mmCIF file of the C-alpha atoms, coordinates in Angstrom:
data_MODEL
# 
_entry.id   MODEL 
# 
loop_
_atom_site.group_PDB 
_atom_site.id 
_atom_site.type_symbol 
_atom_site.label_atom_id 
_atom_site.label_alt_id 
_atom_site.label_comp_id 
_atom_site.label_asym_id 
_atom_site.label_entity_id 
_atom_site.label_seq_id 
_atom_site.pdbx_PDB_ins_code 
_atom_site.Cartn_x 
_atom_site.Cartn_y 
_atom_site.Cartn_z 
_atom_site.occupancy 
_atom_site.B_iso_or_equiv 
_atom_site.pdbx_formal_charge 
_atom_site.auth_seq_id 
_atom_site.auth_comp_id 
_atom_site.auth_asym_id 
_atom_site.auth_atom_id 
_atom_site.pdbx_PDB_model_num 
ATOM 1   C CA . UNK A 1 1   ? -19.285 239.507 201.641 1.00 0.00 ? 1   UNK A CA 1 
ATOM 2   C CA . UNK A 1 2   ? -19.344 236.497 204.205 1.00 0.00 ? 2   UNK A CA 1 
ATOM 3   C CA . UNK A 1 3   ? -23.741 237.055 203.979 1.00 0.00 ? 3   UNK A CA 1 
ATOM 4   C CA . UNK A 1 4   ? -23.259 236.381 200.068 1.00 0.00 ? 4   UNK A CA 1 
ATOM 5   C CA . UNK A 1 5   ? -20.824 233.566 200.910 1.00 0.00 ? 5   UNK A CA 1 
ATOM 6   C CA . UNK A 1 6   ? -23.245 232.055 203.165 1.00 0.00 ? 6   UNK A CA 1 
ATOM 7   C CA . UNK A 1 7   ? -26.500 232.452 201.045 1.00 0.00 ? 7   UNK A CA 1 
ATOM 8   C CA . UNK A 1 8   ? -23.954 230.861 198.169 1.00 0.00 ? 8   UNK A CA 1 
ATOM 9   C CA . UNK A 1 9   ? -23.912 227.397 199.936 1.00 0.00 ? 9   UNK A CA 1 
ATOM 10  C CA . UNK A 1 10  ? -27.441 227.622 200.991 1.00 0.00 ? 10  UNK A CA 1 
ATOM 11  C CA . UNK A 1 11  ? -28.790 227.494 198.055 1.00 0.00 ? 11  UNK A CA 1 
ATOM 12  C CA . UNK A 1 12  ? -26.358 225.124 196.929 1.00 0.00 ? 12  UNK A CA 1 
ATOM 13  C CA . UNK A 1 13  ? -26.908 222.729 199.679 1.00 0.00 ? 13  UNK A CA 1 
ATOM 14  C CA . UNK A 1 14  ? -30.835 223.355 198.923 1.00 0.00 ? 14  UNK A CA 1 
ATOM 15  C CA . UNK A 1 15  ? -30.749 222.651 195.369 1.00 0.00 ? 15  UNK A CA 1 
ATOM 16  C CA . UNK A 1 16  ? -28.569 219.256 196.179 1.00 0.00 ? 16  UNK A CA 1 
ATOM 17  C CA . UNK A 1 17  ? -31.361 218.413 198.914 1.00 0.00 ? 17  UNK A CA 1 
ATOM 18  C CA . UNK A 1 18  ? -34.153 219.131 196.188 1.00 0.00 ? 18  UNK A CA 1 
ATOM 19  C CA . UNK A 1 19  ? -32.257 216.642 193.653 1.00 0.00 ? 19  UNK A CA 1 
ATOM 20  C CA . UNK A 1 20  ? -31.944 213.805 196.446 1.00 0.00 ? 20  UNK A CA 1 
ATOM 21  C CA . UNK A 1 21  ? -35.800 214.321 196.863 1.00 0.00 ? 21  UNK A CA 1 
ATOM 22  C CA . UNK A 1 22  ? -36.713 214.000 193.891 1.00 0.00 ? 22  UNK A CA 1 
ATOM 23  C CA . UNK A 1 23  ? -35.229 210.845 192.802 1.00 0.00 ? 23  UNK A CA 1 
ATOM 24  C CA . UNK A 1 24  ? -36.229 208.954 195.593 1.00 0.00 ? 24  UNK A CA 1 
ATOM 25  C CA . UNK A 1 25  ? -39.870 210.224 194.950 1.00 0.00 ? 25  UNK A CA 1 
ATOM 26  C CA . UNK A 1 26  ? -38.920 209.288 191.401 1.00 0.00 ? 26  UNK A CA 1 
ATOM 27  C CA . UNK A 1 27  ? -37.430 205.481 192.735 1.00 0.00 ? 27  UNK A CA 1 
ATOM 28  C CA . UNK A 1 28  ? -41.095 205.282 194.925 1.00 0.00 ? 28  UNK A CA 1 
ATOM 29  C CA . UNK A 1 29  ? -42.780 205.768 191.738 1.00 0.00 ? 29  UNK A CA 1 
ATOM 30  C CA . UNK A 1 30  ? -41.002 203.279 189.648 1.00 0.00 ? 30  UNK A CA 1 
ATOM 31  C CA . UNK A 1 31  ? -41.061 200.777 192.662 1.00 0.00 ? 31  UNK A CA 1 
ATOM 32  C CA . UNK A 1 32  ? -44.873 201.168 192.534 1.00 0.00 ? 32  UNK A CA 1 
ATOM 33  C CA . UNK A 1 33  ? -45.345 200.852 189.146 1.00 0.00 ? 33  UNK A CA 1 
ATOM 34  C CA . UNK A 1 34  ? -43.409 198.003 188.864 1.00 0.00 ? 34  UNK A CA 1 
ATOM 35  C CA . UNK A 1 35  ? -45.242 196.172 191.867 1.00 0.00 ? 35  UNK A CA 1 
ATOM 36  C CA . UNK A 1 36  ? -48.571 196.797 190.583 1.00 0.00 ? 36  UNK A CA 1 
ATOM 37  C CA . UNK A 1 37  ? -47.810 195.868 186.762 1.00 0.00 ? 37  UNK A CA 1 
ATOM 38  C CA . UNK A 1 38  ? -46.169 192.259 188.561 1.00 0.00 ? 38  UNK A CA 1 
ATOM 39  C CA . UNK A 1 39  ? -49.362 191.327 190.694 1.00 0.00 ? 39  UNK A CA 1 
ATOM 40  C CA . UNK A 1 40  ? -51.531 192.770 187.350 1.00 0.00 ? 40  UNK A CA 1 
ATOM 41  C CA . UNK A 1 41  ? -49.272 190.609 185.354 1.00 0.00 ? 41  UNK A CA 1 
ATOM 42  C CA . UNK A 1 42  ? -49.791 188.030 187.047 1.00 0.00 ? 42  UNK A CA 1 
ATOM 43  C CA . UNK A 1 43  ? -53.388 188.400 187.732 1.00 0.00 ? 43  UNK A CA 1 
ATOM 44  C CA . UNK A 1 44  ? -53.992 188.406 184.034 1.00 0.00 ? 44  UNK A CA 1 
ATOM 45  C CA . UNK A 1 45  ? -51.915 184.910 183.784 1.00 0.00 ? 45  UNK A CA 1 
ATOM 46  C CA . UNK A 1 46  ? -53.697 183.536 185.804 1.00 0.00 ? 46  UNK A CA 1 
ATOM 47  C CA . UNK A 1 47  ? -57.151 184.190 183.768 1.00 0.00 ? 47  UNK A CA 1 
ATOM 48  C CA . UNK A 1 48  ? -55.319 183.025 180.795 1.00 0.00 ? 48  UNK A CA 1 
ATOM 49  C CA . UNK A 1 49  ? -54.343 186.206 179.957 1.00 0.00 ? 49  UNK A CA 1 
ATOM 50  C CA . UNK A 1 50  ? -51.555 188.233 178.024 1.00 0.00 ? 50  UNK A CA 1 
ATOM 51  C CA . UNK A 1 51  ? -49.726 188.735 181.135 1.00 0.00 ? 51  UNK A CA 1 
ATOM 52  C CA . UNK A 1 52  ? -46.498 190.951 179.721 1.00 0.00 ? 52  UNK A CA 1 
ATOM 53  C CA . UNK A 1 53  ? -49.192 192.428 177.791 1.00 0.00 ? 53  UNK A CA 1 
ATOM 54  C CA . UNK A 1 54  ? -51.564 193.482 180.716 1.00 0.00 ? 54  UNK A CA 1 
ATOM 55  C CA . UNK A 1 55  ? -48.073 194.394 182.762 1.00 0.00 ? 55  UNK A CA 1 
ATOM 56  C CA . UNK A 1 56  ? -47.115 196.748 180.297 1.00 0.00 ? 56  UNK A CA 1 
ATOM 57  C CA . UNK A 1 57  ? -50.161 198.789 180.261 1.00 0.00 ? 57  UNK A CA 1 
ATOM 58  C CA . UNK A 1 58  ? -50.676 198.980 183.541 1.00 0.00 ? 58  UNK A CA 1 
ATOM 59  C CA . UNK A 1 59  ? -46.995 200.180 183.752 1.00 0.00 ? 59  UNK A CA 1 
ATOM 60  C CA . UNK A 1 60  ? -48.082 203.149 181.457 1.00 0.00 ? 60  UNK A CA 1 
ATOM 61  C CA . UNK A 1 61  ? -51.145 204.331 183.162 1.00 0.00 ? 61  UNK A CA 1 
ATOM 62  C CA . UNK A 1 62  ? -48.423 204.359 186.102 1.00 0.00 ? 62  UNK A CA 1 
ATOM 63  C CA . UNK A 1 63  ? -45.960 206.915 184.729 1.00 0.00 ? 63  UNK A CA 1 
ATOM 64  C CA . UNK A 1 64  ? -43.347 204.041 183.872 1.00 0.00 ? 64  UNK A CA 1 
ATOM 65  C CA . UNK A 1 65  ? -42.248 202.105 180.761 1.00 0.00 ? 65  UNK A CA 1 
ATOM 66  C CA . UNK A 1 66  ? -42.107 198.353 180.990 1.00 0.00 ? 66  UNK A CA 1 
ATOM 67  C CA . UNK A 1 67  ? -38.421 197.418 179.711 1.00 0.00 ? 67  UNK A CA 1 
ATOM 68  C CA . UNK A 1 68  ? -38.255 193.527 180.913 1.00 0.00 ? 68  UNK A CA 1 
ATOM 69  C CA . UNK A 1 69  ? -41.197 190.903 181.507 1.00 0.00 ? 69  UNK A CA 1 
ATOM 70  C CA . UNK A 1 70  ? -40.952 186.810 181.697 1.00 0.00 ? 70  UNK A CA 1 
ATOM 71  C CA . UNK A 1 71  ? -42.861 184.415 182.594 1.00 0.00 ? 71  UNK A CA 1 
ATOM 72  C CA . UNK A 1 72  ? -40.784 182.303 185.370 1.00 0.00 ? 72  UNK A CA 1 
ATOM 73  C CA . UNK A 1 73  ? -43.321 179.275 185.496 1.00 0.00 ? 73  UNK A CA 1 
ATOM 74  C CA . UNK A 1 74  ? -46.318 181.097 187.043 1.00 0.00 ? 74  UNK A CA 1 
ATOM 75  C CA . UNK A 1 75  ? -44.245 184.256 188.579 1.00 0.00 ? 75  UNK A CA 1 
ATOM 76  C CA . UNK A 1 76  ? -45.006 187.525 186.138 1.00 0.00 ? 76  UNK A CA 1 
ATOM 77  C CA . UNK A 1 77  ? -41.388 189.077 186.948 1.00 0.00 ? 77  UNK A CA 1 
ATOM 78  C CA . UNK A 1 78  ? -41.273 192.579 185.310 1.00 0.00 ? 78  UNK A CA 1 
ATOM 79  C CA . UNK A 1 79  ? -38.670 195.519 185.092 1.00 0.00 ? 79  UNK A CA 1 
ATOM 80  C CA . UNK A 1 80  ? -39.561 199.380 184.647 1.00 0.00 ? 80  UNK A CA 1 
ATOM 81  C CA . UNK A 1 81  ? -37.936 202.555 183.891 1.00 0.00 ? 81  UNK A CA 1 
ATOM 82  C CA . UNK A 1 82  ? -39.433 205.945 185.282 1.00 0.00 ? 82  UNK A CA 1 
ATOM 83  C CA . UNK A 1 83  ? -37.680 209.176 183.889 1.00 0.00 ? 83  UNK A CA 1 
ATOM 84  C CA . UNK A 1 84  ? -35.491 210.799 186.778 1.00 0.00 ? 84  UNK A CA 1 
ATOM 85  C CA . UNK A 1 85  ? -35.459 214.765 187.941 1.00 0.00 ? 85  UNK A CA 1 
ATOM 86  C CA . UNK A 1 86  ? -33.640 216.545 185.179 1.00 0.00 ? 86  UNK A CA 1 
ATOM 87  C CA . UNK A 1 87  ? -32.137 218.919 187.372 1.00 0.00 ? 87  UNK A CA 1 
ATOM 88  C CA . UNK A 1 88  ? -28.593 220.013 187.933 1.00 0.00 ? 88  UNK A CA 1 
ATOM 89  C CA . UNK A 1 89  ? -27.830 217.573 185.182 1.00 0.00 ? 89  UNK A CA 1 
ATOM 90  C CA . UNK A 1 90  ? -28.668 215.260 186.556 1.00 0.00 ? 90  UNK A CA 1 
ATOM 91  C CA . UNK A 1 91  ? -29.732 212.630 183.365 1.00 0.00 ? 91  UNK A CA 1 
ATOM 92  C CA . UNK A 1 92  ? -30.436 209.473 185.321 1.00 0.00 ? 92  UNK A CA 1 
ATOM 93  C CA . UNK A 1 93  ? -33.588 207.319 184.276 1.00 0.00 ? 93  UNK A CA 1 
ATOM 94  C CA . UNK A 1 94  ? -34.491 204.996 187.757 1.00 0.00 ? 94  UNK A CA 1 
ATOM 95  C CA . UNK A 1 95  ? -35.569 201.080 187.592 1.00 0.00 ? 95  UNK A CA 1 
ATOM 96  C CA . UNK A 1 96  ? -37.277 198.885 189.286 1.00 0.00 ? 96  UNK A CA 1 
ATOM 97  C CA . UNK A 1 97  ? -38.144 195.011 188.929 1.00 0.00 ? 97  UNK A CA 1 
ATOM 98  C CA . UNK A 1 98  ? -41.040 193.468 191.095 1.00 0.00 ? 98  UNK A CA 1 
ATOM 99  C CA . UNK A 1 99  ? -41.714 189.853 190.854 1.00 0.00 ? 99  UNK A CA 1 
ATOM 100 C CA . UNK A 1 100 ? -45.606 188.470 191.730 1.00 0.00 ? 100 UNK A CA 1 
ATOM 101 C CA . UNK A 1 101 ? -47.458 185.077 191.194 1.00 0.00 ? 101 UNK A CA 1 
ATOM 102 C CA . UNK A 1 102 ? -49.753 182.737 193.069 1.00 0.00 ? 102 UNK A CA 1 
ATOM 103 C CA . UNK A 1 103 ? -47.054 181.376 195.649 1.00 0.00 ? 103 UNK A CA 1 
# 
């Protein structure tokens, strides 16, 4: 009985682990994407470019959805949403916001 017990919060305390895990890989990712869509954002802005335009397809390709981009006079400052781990009910979409220019 106490070997059932025990397994019981194992695998409890592995499956909480697992969730922790995977929403900081999840937070990583949309930290990334949002980094790389700024400085691309930017970039582009810089050439004359659609900047929010450029940022938002570059957030794609990355495995995020751009939900915010302005122009702050040069700066490309974007936010991004990245679907979270769906486990354990866990429903929680992550963001990030990454801010580049030529400063």
């Amino acid at each position: 009985m106490v070997a059932v017990a025990c397994a019981g919060v194992v695998l409890l305390v592995g499956a909480a682990l697992g969730v922790s895990t995977a929403m900081v890989v999840d937070h990583r990712r949309a930290q990334s994407a949002a980094d790389l869509a700024a400085l691309t954002g930017a970039a582009a802005g810089q050439r004359g470019e659609d900047a929010c335009g450029v940022a938002a397809d570059l957030a794609i390709k990355n495995g995020a959805s751009l939900i915010g981009c302005r122009l702050d006079g040069t700066d490309v400052v974007v936010s991004v949403r990245v679907t979270g781990p769906r486990w354990l009910g866990q429903a929680a979409d992550l963001e990030a916001r990454a801010r580049a220019g030529p400063r």
